[in-house]
Coordinates of C-alpha atoms in Angstrom, one line a residue:
M1 CA 0.0 0.0 0.0
A2 CA 1.5 3.4 -1.1
E3 CA 1.8 6.2 1.4
T4 CA -0.5 8.3 -0.9
D5 CA -3.4 6.0 0.1
F6 CA -3.4 7.6 3.6
I7 CA -5.2 10.9 3.6
F8 CA -5.4 13.1 6.7
E9 CA -7.9 16.0 7.2
S10 CA -8.6 18.7 9.7
M11 CA -10.7 17.7 12.6
S12 CA -13.6 20.2 12.4
R13 CA -17.3 20.2 13.3
Q14 CA -19.4 18.7 10.5
Q15 CA -23.1 19.0 9.9
S16 CA -24.8 15.6 10.5
K17 CA -28.2 13.9 10.6
L18 CA -29.6 13.4 14.1
S19 CA -29.9 9.9 15.6
V20 CA -32.0 10.1 18.8
S21 CA -33.3 7.4 21.1
V22 CA -36.2 8.0 23.5
Y23 CA -37.1 5.2 26.0
G24 CA -39.3 4.8 29.1
P25 CA -41.8 2.5 30.7
S26 CA -45.4 2.3 29.5
G27 CA -47.2 5.6 30.0
S28 CA -44.1 7.8 30.2
G29 CA -45.0 9.8 27.1
K30 CA -42.6 8.4 24.5
T31 CA -45.0 9.0 21.6
V32 CA -45.7 12.6 22.5
A33 CA -42.0 13.3 23.1
I34 CA -41.1 11.9 19.7
L35 CA -43.7 13.9 17.9
K36 CA -42.6 17.1 19.6
L37 CA -39.0 16.4 18.7
M38 CA -40.0 15.9 15.1
K39 CA -41.9 19.2 15.1
G40 CA -39.0 21.1 16.6
I41 CA -36.6 19.7 14.0
Q42 CA -38.9 20.7 11.2
E43 CA -39.4 24.2 12.6
Q44 CA -35.6 24.7 13.0
L45 CA -34.3 23.2 9.8
Y46 CA -37.2 23.2 7.4
P47 CA -39.4 26.2 8.4
N48 CA -40.9 26.5 4.9
E49 CA -42.1 22.9 4.8
R50 CA -44.8 21.0 6.7
L51 CA -44.1 18.2 9.0
E52 CA -46.8 16.2 7.3
D53 CA -44.9 16.4 4.0
I54 CA -41.3 15.7 5.3
G55 CA -41.9 13.6 8.4
L56 CA -42.9 10.0 8.7
F57 CA -44.0 8.3 11.9
I58 CA -43.7 4.5 11.7
D59 CA -46.2 3.2 14.3
T60 CA -45.9 -0.4 15.6
E61 CA -48.2 0.3 18.6
R62 CA -51.6 -0.2 17.0
R63 CA -52.0 3.5 15.9
S64 CA -51.3 4.8 19.4
S65 CA -49.7 7.9 17.8
T66 CA -53.1 9.0 16.4
K67 CA -54.4 9.4 20.0
A68 CA -51.8 12.2 20.6
V69 CA -51.9 14.3 17.5
G70 CA -54.1 17.4 17.5
R71 CA -54.1 17.6 21.3
T72 CA -52.6 20.3 23.4
I73 CA -50.2 18.6 25.8
G74 CA -47.9 20.5 28.1
G75 CA -49.1 23.8 26.5
E76 CA -48.1 22.7 23.0
M77 CA -50.2 21.4 20.1
V78 CA -49.0 18.0 19.0
A79 CA -48.6 18.2 15.2
P80 CA -49.1 15.2 12.9
A81 CA -46.6 13.7 10.6
Q82 CA -47.4 11.3 7.8
L83 CA -48.2 7.8 9.3
Y84 CA -47.2 4.3 8.4
V85 CA -48.8 1.6 10.5
F86 CA -46.4 -1.4 10.7
E87 CA -48.4 -4.5 11.5
P88 CA -46.9 -7.9 12.6
P89 CA -44.8 -9.7 11.6
F90 CA -42.1 -7.3 12.7
D91 CA -39.5 -8.0 10.1
I92 CA -36.5 -5.7 10.5
I93 CA -35.5 -6.1 6.9
K94 CA -38.8 -4.8 5.8
L95 CA -38.3 -1.8 8.2
A96 CA -35.0 -1.0 6.5
K97 CA -36.6 -1.1 3.1
L98 CA -39.4 1.1 4.3
I99 CA -37.1 3.7 5.6
D100 CA -35.0 3.7 2.4
F101 CA -38.3 4.1 0.4
A102 CA -39.4 7.0 2.6
V103 CA -36.1 8.8 2.1
S104 CA -36.5 8.3 -1.7
K105 CA -39.9 10.0 -1.4
G106 CA -38.5 13.1 0.3
K107 CA -38.9 12.2 4.0
K108 CA -36.4 14.1 6.1
I109 CA -37.5 13.3 9.6
I110 CA -38.3 9.6 10.4
A111 CA -39.5 8.2 13.7
V112 CA -40.0 4.6 14.7
D113 CA -42.2 3.9 17.8
S114 CA -41.3 1.4 18.9
Y115 CA -38.2 -0.2 17.6
T116 CA -38.5 -2.7 20.4
A117 CA -41.1 -4.5 18.3
F118 CA -38.4 -5.6 15.9
W119 CA -36.4 -7.0 18.8
S120 CA -38.9 -8.8 21.1
G121 CA -42.2 -8.5 19.1
M122 CA -43.8 -11.1 16.9
D123 CA -41.3 -12.5 14.5
G124 CA -38.7 -10.1 15.8
I125 CA -35.0 -11.0 16.3
L126 CA -35.5 -12.8 19.6
D127 CA -38.3 -15.0 18.0
R128 CA -36.1 -15.8 15.0
A129 CA -33.1 -16.7 17.3
A130 CA -35.3 -19.0 19.4
E131 CA -36.7 -20.6 16.3
L132 CA -33.2 -21.4 15.0
D133 CA -32.1 -22.8 18.4
S134 CA -35.2 -25.0 18.8
S135 CA -35.0 -26.4 15.3
G136 CA -31.4 -27.5 15.7
M137 CA -30.3 -25.4 12.7
A138 CA -28.0 -23.1 14.8
K139 CA -24.4 -23.9 15.5
K140 CA -24.0 -25.7 18.8
T141 CA -21.2 -23.6 20.2
Y142 CA -22.8 -20.1 20.3
G143 CA -26.3 -21.0 19.2
A144 CA -28.4 -18.7 16.9
W145 CA -26.5 -15.6 17.9
S146 CA -23.5 -16.8 15.8
E147 CA -25.7 -17.3 12.7
K148 CA -25.1 -14.9 9.9
E149 CA -28.9 -14.1 9.6
I150 CA -29.1 -13.0 13.3
I151 CA -25.9 -11.0 13.1
A152 CA -27.0 -9.2 10.0
K153 CA -30.4 -8.3 11.6
K154 CA -28.7 -7.0 14.7
N155 CA -26.5 -4.8 12.5
I156 CA -29.4 -3.2 10.6
L157 CA -29.9 -0.7 13.4
K158 CA -26.2 0.4 13.1
N159 CA -26.6 0.7 9.3
L160 CA -29.8 2.8 9.7
M161 CA -28.1 5.2 12.1
T162 CA -25.0 5.7 9.9
N163 CA -26.3 5.5 6.4
T164 CA -29.8 7.0 6.3
E165 CA -30.1 10.4 4.8
A166 CA -32.7 11.6 7.2
H167 CA -33.0 12.5 10.9
I168 CA -33.9 9.4 12.8
I169 CA -35.7 9.1 16.2
M170 CA -36.2 5.7 17.7
G171 CA -38.6 4.9 20.5
F172 CA -37.9 2.0 22.8
R173 CA -39.9 0.3 25.5
A174 CA -38.1 0.1 28.8
K175 CA -37.5 -3.0 30.9
T176 CA -39.6 -2.1 33.9
E177 CA -39.0 -2.7 37.6
Y178 CA -41.2 -1.5 40.5
V179 CA -39.8 0.2 43.5
M180 CA -41.6 1.2 46.7
E181 CA -41.6 5.0 47.3
P182 CA -43.7 7.2 49.7
N183 CA -46.5 9.1 48.0
Q184 CA -47.7 12.6 49.0
Y185 CA -49.5 11.2 52.0
G186 CA -46.4 9.3 53.3
K187 CA -47.8 5.9 52.3
M188 CA -45.5 3.5 50.5
T189 CA -46.7 2.8 46.9
P190 CA -45.1 1.0 43.9
K191 CA -43.5 3.2 41.2
A192 CA -42.6 1.9 37.8
V193 CA -39.0 2.6 36.9
G194 CA -37.7 2.2 33.3
L195 CA -34.2 0.7 33.8
K196 CA -33.0 0.3 30.3
E197 CA -34.1 -0.2 26.7
D198 CA -35.8 -3.5 25.9
M199 CA -33.3 -4.1 23.1
Q200 CA -29.9 -5.5 22.4
A201 CA -27.4 -4.6 25.1
D202 CA -25.2 -2.3 23.0
V203 CA -28.0 -0.3 21.4
R204 CA -26.9 3.1 23.0
F205 CA -23.7 3.1 21.0
E206 CA -25.6 3.7 17.8
F207 CA -27.2 7.0 18.9
D208 CA -25.9 10.6 19.3
T209 CA -28.4 11.3 22.1
V210 CA -30.3 8.9 24.4
I211 CA -33.2 10.3 26.5
S212 CA -34.9 8.4 29.3
L213 CA -38.5 9.4 30.3
D214 CA -40.1 9.2 33.8
K215 CA -43.5 7.5 34.0
D216 CA -44.9 9.8 36.7
T217 CA -43.6 13.2 35.7
H218 CA -42.8 12.5 32.0
G219 CA -39.5 14.3 32.8
A220 CA -36.6 13.7 30.5
T221 CA -33.1 12.7 31.6
V222 CA -30.2 12.7 29.0
V223 CA -28.3 9.5 29.6
K224 CA -26.0 9.8 26.7
D225 CA -25.0 12.7 24.5
R226 CA -22.2 13.5 22.1
I227 CA -23.4 16.6 20.4
G228 CA -23.8 19.0 23.4
Y229 CA -27.5 18.5 24.1
L230 CA -26.9 17.8 27.8
E231 CA -25.2 21.1 28.4
I232 CA -27.8 23.1 26.6
R233 CA -30.7 21.4 28.3
A234 CA -29.0 22.0 31.7
V235 CA -29.1 25.7 31.2
S236 CA -32.4 25.9 29.4
G237 CA -34.6 26.5 32.4
N238 CA -36.2 23.1 31.9
P239 CA -33.4 20.6 32.7
D240 CA -35.6 17.9 34.2
G241 CA -39.0 18.7 32.6
P242 CA -40.9 16.9 29.8
I243 CA -39.6 17.1 26.2
T244 CA -40.9 20.1 24.3
I245 CA -40.8 21.4 20.7
E246 CA -37.9 23.6 21.8
D247 CA -35.9 20.4 22.6
G248 CA -36.3 19.4 18.9
K249 CA -35.1 22.8 17.8
V250 CA -32.0 22.6 20.1
L251 CA -31.1 19.1 18.8
A252 CA -31.5 20.3 15.2
K253 CA -29.3 23.3 15.8
L254 CA -26.6 21.2 17.4
A255 CA -26.6 18.8 14.5
S256 CA -26.5 21.6 11.9
E257 CA -24.4 24.4 13.3
G258 CA -24.0 24.2 17.0
Y259 CA -24.1 27.0 19.7
T260 CA -21.5 29.6 20.2
L261 CA -20.0 30.3 23.6
E262 CA -21.8 33.6 23.6
E263 CA -25.2 31.9 22.9
V264 CA -24.6 29.4 25.8
A265 CA -23.7 32.3 28.1
R266 CA -26.9 34.2 27.2
M267 CA -29.0 31.1 27.9
K268 CA -27.3 30.6 31.3
T269 CA -27.8 34.2 32.2
E270 CA -31.5 34.1 31.3
T271 CA -31.9 30.9 33.4
Y272 CA -30.2 32.5 36.4
I273 CA -32.4 35.7 36.1
N274 CA -35.6 33.6 35.9
Y275 CA -34.4 31.7 39.0
V276 CA -33.8 34.8 41.0
L277 CA -37.1 36.3 40.0
G278 CA -38.8 33.0 40.9
E279 CA -37.3 33.1 44.3
K280 CA -38.5 36.7 44.8
A281 CA -42.0 35.8 43.7
A282 CA -41.9 33.0 46.4
H283 CA -41.0 35.7 49.0
S284 CA -37.6 34.3 49.7
S285 CA -36.1 35.9 52.8
L286 CA -32.6 35.6 51.2
V287 CA -33.8 37.8 48.3
S288 CA -35.2 40.4 50.7
N289 CA -32.0 40.4 52.7
F290 CA -29.9 40.8 49.6
E291 CA -32.1 43.7 48.4
K292 CA -31.8 45.5 51.7
A293 CA -28.0 45.0 51.8
K294 CA -27.6 46.4 48.3
G295 CA -30.3 49.0 48.6
T296 CA -31.9 48.1 45.4
E297 CA -34.9 46.0 44.2
L298 CA -34.1 43.0 42.0
T299 CA -36.1 43.5 38.9
R300 CA -35.4 41.9 35.5
E301 CA -33.9 45.2 34.3
V302 CA -31.5 45.4 37.2
L303 CA -30.5 41.7 36.9
Q304 CA -29.9 42.1 33.2
G305 CA -27.2 44.6 34.1
Y306 CA -25.4 42.0 36.2
S307 CA -22.4 40.2 34.8
Y308 CA -22.6 36.4 34.5
E309 CA -20.1 36.1 37.4
Q310 CA -22.4 38.3 39.6
L311 CA -25.4 36.3 38.7
T312 CA -23.6 33.0 39.5
K313 CA -22.6 34.3 43.0
L314 CA -26.2 35.5 43.6
V315 CA -27.7 32.1 42.7
K316 CA -25.2 30.4 44.9
Y317 CA -26.2 32.7 47.8
L318 CA -29.9 32.0 47.2
N319 CA -29.1 28.2 47.3
Q320 CA -28.0 28.4 50.9
K321 CA -31.6 27.6 52.0

């Protein structure tokens, strides 16, 4: 091999297609979260096009997505995308062909809810592996998991994430465990906790961002991130809240151009100002003491004149409670 076969290039930020995973136990709001992310991506990157024209929602959950669209949830209207109802058998090869076809028809944002169906659903990968094992067709040493067919089906997810010319959002059911926690009356009650995706163990490697949803609050936790979403959400004023359309916009911006340091600083500043004003509205004694010591009332206009360092110190002071 000649030395000219090796080509080096500058390491620089590149525009990319999003690959996002959303998982949680039943009732955690996965479908609504996915639809809001789709809408945010459309508004940020394709403002002159309709989500119904460029978005495809592949529904494996018996049309459950249709129960969310058109409703106002969390103060936001849930907008529809074009729908494909995927009925059993859940053949992952058919899914790959469907996504390729959708891209050829101009779909730019594609969601699958839920991808778990192709793993543990009827005729999914687990079913096929069990069939090979029980028939005696699989190799004795490693069983069906060493068969080319099963390996190829497991690798389809990786190929979809890396080779699809569309933004991809995958919903996963979560393996659920129940823990006992006190309710608002102090009585111990069971709470469903989504531990991890009901999917092959290494599934998170294939996604830029992985979001876990809470069953009770629908709050989102970023459990994996390699594009900067975790930092932006932390300073957004809604770090633990439900997914909103704004989250989709943030993810789209991160994939396309990113945020400057100045933009992040402005977001942090606005979050701190809102926090201080919220404490004042709650009649915090620490806010009153601070105002008396400084001889000034903390209004939005006054706080906007503070430097980022001053706001940081003020927030730390108010967190003494």
